CSV table of C-alpha atoms in Angstrom, one decimal:
chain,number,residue,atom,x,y,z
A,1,UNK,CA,136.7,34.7,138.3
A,2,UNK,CA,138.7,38.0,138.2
A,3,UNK,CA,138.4,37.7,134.7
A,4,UNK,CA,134.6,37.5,134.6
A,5,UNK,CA,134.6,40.6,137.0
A,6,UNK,CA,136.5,42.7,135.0
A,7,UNK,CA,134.7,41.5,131.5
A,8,UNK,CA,131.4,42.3,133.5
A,9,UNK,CA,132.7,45.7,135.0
A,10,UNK,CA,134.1,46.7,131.3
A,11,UNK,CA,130.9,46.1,130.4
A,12,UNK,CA,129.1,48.2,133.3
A,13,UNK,CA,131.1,50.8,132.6
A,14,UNK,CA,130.6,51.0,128.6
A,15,UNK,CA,126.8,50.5,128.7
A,16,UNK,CA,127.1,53.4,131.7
A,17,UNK,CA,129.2,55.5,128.9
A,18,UNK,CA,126.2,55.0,126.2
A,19,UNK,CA,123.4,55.7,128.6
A,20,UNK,CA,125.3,59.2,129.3
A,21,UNK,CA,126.2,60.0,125.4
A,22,UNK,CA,122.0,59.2,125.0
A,23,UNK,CA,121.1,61.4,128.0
A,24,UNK,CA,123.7,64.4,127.0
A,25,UNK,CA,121.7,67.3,124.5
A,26,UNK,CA,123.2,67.5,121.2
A,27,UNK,CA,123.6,70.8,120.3
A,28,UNK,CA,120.9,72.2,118.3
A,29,UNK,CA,122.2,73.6,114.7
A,30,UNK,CA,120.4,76.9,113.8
A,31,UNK,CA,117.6,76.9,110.7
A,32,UNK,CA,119.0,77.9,107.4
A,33,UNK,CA,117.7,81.8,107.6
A,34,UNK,CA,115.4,82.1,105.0
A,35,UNK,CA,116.1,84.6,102.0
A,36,UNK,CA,113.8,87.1,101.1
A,37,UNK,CA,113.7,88.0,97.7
A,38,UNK,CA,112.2,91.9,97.7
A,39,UNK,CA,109.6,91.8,94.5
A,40,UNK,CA,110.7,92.8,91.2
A,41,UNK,CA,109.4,95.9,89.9
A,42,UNK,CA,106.8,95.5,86.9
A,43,UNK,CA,108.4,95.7,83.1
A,44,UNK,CA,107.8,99.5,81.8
A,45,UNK,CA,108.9,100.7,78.8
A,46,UNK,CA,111.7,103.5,78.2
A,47,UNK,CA,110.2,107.2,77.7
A,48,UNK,CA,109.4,107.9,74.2
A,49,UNK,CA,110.9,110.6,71.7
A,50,UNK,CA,111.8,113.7,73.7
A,51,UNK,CA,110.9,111.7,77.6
A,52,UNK,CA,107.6,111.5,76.5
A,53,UNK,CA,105.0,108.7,78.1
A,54,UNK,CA,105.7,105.3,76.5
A,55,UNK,CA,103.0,104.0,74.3
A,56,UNK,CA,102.5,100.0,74.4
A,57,UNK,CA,100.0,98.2,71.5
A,58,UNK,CA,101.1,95.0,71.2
A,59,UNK,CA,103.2,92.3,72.1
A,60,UNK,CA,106.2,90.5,70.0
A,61,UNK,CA,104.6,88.6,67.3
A,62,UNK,CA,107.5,86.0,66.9
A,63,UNK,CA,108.0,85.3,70.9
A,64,UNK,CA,105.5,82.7,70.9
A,65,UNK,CA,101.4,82.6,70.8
A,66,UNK,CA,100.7,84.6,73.9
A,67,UNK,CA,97.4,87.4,73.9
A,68,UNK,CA,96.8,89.4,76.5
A,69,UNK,CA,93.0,90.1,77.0
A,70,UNK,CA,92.2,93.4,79.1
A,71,UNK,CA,89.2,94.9,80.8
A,72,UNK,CA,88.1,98.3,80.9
A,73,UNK,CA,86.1,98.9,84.4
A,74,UNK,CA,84.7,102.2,83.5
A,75,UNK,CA,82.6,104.6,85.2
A,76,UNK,CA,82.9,108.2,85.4
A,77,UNK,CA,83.2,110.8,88.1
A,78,UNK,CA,78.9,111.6,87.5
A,79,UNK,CA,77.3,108.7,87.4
A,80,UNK,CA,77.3,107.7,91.2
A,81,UNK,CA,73.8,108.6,91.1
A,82,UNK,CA,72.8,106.3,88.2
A,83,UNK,CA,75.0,103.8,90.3
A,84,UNK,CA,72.6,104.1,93.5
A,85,UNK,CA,69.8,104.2,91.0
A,86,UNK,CA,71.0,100.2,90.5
A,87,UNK,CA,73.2,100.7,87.0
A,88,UNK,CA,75.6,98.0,87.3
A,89,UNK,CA,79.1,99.0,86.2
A,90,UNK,CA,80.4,95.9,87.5
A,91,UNK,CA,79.9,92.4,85.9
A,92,UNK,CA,80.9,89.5,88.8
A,93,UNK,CA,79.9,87.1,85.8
A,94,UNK,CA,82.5,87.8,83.8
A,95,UNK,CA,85.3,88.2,86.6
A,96,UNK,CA,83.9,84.6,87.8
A,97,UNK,CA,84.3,83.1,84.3
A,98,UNK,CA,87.9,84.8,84.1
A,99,UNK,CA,88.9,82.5,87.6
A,100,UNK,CA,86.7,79.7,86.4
A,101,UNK,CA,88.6,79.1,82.8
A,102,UNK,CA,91.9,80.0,84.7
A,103,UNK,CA,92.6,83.2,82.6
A,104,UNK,CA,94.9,85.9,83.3
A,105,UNK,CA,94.1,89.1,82.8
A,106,UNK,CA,94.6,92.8,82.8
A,107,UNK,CA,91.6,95.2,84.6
A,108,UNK,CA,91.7,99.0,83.8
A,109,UNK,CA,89.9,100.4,86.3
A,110,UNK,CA,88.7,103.7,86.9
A,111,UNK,CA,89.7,105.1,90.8
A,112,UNK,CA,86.0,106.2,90.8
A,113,UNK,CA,84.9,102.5,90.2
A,114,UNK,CA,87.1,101.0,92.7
A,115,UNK,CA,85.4,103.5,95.4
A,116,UNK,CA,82.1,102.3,94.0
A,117,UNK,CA,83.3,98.8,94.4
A,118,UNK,CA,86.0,98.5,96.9
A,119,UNK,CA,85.8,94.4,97.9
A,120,UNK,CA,85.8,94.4,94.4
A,121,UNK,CA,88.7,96.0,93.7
A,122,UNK,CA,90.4,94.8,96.7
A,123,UNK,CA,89.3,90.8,95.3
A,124,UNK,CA,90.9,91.6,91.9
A,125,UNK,CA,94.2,93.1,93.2
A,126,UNK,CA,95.1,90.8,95.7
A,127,UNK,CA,94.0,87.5,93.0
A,128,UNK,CA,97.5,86.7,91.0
A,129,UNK,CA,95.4,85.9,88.1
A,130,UNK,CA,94.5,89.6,87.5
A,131,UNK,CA,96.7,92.7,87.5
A,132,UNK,CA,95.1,96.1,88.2
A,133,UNK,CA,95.8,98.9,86.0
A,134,UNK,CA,95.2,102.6,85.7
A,135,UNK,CA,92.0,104.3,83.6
A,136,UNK,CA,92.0,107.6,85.4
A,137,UNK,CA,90.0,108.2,88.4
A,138,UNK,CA,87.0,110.2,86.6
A,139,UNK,CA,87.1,108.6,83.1
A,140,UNK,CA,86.9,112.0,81.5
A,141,UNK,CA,89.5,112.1,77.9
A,142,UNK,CA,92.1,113.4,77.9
A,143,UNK,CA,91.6,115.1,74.3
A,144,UNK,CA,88.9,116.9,73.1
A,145,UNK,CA,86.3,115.5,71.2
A,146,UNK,CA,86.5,111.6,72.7
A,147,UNK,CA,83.4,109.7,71.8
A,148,UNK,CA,81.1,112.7,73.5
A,149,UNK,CA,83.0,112.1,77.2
A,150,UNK,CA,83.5,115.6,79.2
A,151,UNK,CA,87.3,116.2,79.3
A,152,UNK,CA,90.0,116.6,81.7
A,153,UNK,CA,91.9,120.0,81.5
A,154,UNK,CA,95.6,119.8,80.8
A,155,UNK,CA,96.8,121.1,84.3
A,156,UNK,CA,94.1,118.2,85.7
A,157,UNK,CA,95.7,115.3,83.7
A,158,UNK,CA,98.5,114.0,86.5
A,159,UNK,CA,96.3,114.6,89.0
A,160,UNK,CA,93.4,112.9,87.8
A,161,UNK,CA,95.7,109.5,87.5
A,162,UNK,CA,97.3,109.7,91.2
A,163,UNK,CA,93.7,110.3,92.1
A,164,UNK,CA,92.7,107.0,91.1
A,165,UNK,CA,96.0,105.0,92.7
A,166,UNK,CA,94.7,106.6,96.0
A,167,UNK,CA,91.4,105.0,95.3
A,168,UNK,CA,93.2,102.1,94.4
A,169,UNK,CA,95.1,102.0,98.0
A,170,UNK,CA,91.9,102.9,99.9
A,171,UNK,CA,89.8,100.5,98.5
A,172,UNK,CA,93.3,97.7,99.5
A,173,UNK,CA,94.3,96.9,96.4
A,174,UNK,CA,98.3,96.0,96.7
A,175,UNK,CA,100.1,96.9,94.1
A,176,UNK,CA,98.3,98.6,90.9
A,177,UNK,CA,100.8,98.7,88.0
A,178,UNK,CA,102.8,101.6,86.4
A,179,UNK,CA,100.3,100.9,83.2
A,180,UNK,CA,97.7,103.5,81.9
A,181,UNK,CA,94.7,102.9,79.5
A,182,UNK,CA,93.7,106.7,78.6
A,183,UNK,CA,90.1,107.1,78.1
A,184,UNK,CA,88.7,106.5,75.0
A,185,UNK,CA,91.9,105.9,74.0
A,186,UNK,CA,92.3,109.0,72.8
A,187,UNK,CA,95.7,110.6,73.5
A,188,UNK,CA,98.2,113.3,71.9
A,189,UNK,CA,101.4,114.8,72.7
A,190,UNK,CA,100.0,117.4,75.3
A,191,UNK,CA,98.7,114.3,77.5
A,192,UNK,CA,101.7,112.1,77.2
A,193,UNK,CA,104.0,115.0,78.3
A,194,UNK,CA,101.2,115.8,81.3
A,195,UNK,CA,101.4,112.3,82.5
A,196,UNK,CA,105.8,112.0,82.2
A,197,UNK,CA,105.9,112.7,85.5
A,198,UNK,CA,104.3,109.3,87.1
A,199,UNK,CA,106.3,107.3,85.5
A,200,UNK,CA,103.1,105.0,83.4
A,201,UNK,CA,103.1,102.7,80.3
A,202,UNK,CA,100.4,104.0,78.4
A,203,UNK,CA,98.7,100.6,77.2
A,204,UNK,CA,96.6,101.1,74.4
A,205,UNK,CA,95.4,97.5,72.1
A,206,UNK,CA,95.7,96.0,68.6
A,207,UNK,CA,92.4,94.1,68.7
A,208,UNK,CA,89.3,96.3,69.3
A,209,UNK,CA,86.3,93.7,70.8
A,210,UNK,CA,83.8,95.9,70.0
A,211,UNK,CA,82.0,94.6,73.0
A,212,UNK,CA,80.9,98.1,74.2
A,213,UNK,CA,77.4,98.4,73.9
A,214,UNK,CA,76.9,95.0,71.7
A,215,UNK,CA,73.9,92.8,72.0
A,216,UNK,CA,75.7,90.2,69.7
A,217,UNK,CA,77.6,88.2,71.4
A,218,UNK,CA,78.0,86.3,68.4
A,219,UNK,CA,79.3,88.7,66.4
A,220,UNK,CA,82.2,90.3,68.9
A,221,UNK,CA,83.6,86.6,69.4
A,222,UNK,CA,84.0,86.4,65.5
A,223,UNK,CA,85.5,90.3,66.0
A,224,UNK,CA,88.2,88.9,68.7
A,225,UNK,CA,88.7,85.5,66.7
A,226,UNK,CA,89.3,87.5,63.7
A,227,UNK,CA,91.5,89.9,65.1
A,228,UNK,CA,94.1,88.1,67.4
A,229,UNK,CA,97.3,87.5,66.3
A,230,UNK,CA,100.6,86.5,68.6
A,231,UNK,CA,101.0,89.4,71.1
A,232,UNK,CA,97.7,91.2,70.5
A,233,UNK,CA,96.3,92.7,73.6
A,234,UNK,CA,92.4,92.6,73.3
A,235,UNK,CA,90.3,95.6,74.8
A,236,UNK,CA,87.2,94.4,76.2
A,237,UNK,CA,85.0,95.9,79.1
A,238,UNK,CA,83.8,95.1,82.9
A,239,UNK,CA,80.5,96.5,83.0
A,240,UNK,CA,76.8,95.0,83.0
A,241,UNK,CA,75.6,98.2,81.9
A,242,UNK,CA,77.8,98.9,78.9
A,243,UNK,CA,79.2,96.0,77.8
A,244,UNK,CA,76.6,92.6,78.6
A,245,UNK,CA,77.9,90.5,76.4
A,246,UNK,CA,81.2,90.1,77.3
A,247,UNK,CA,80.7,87.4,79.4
A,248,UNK,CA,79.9,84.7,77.3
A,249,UNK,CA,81.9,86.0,74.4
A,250,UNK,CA,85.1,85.2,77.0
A,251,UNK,CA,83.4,81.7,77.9
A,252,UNK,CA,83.7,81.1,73.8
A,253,UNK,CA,87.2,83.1,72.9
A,254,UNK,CA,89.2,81.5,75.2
A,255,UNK,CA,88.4,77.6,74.8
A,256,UNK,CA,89.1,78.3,70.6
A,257,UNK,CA,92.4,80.3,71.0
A,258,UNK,CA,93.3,77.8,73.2
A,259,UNK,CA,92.9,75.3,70.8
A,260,UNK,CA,94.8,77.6,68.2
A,261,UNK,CA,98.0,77.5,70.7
A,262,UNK,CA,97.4,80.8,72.0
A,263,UNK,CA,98.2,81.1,75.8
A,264,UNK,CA,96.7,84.0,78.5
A,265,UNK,CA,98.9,86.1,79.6
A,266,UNK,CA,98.8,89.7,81.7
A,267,UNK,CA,99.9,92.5,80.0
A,268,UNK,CA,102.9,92.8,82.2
A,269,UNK,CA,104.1,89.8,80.7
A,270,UNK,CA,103.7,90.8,77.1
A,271,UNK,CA,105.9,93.9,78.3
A,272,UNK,CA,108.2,92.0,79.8
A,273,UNK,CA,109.0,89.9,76.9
């Protein structure tokens, strides 16, 4: 009997024990803190002969099949009344095939589009497919004698381009990149020392689409076809206005270099590389 009594009270006592070890809190062990990585600035390229503004046209053409298609979203510092008048310097078509056919892509834009268009501006630069760039705020060359466009004075040049990354930041667009398209692209030495100063990437292209003011669609998708090699950066446009073909010319480039091998990238990336 005194055996049972002390087996049962052994027992009591353990199962007393357990029921304590249960009910006592383990100590809570603190969350790994998580590491924030800061972003990375975007790839530039070193100043040019004499700390001039780097010039980019192309990509490598032995780092694999990459093309980097851009879009100019022009409109100038005048034409906000042929704007209100129901001009369309935008093209939402295009910009929805770009998402649709999951393209990357590089947008120019003008700082006096991105006021005219703001949520659109705002939807581009905050989508990771798309990248915003720099095209000037007035759209005005930089040379003289650009394709008939008024010009920008010499002493106007910097200012004109942190002109349009205010725009840019009004309208709540991110993070535009260090990259400038000039204009026409129409440059010289006076307007890459002007711009030394803010730090830009001039991009310029290797594969003209000749999309500007074409009514054959037809015949610019042979133009880009014809012209894209590994590394080419295409010039192409954003507006209804200017450029209406551009749309279904992308909706027709894109499946056949894909079937060449070629993959999208942004510009940024073909810098990068």
């Amino acid at each position: 009997m005194i055996t049972l009594v002390r087996r049962v009270t052994a027992a009591c006592v353990l199962s007393a024990a357990l029921a304590a070890c249960a009910a006592t809190p383990q100590p809570v062990r603190p969350a790994p803190s998580a590491t924030t990585t800061a972003p990375s600035a975007p790839p530039t390229l070193a100043p040019g002969p004499g700390g001039l503004t780097p010039v980019f046209k192309n990509g490598s053409r032995t780092h694999g099949r990459t093309v980097a298609l851009t879009f100019d979203a022009d409109m100038t510092a005048d034409q906000g009344a042929r704007a209100a008048a129901g001009e369309h310097f935008d093209n939402p078509g295009l910009i929805a095939a770009l998402r649709a056919l999951k393209v990357p892509a590089t947008v120019f834009m003008t700082g006096r589009w991105a006021e005219q268009y703001p949520e659109q501006a705002r939807s581009l630069g905050r989508d990771p497919l798309f990248e915003v760039a720099n095209h000037s705020y007035s759209h005005y060359a930089f040379t003289d004698d650009c394709y008939g466009l008024p010009t920008v004075s010499g002493d106007r040049m910097r200012a004109d381009v942190e002109r349009a990354y205010a725009a840019f930041r009004r309208a709540g667009v991110p993070d535009a990149r260090p990259y400038f398209r000039f204009p026409g692209g129409c440059y010289d030495r006076r307007a890459l020392k002007a711009l030394t100063p803010v730090g830009v990437t001039a991009v310029q292209w290797d594969v003209v689409s000749g999309d500007a003011f074409a009514t054959d669609a037809e015949a610019v998708t042979r133009q880009v076809l014809d012209g894209v090699r590994p590394g080419s950066v295409v010039v192409m446009h954003c507006t209804r206005s200017a450029a209406p073909t551009t749309e279904r010319v992308v909706r027709t480039v894109v499946p056949q270099l894909r079937e060449r091998g070629f993959r999208f990238v942004k510009v940024s990336e073909l810098i990068g590389s």
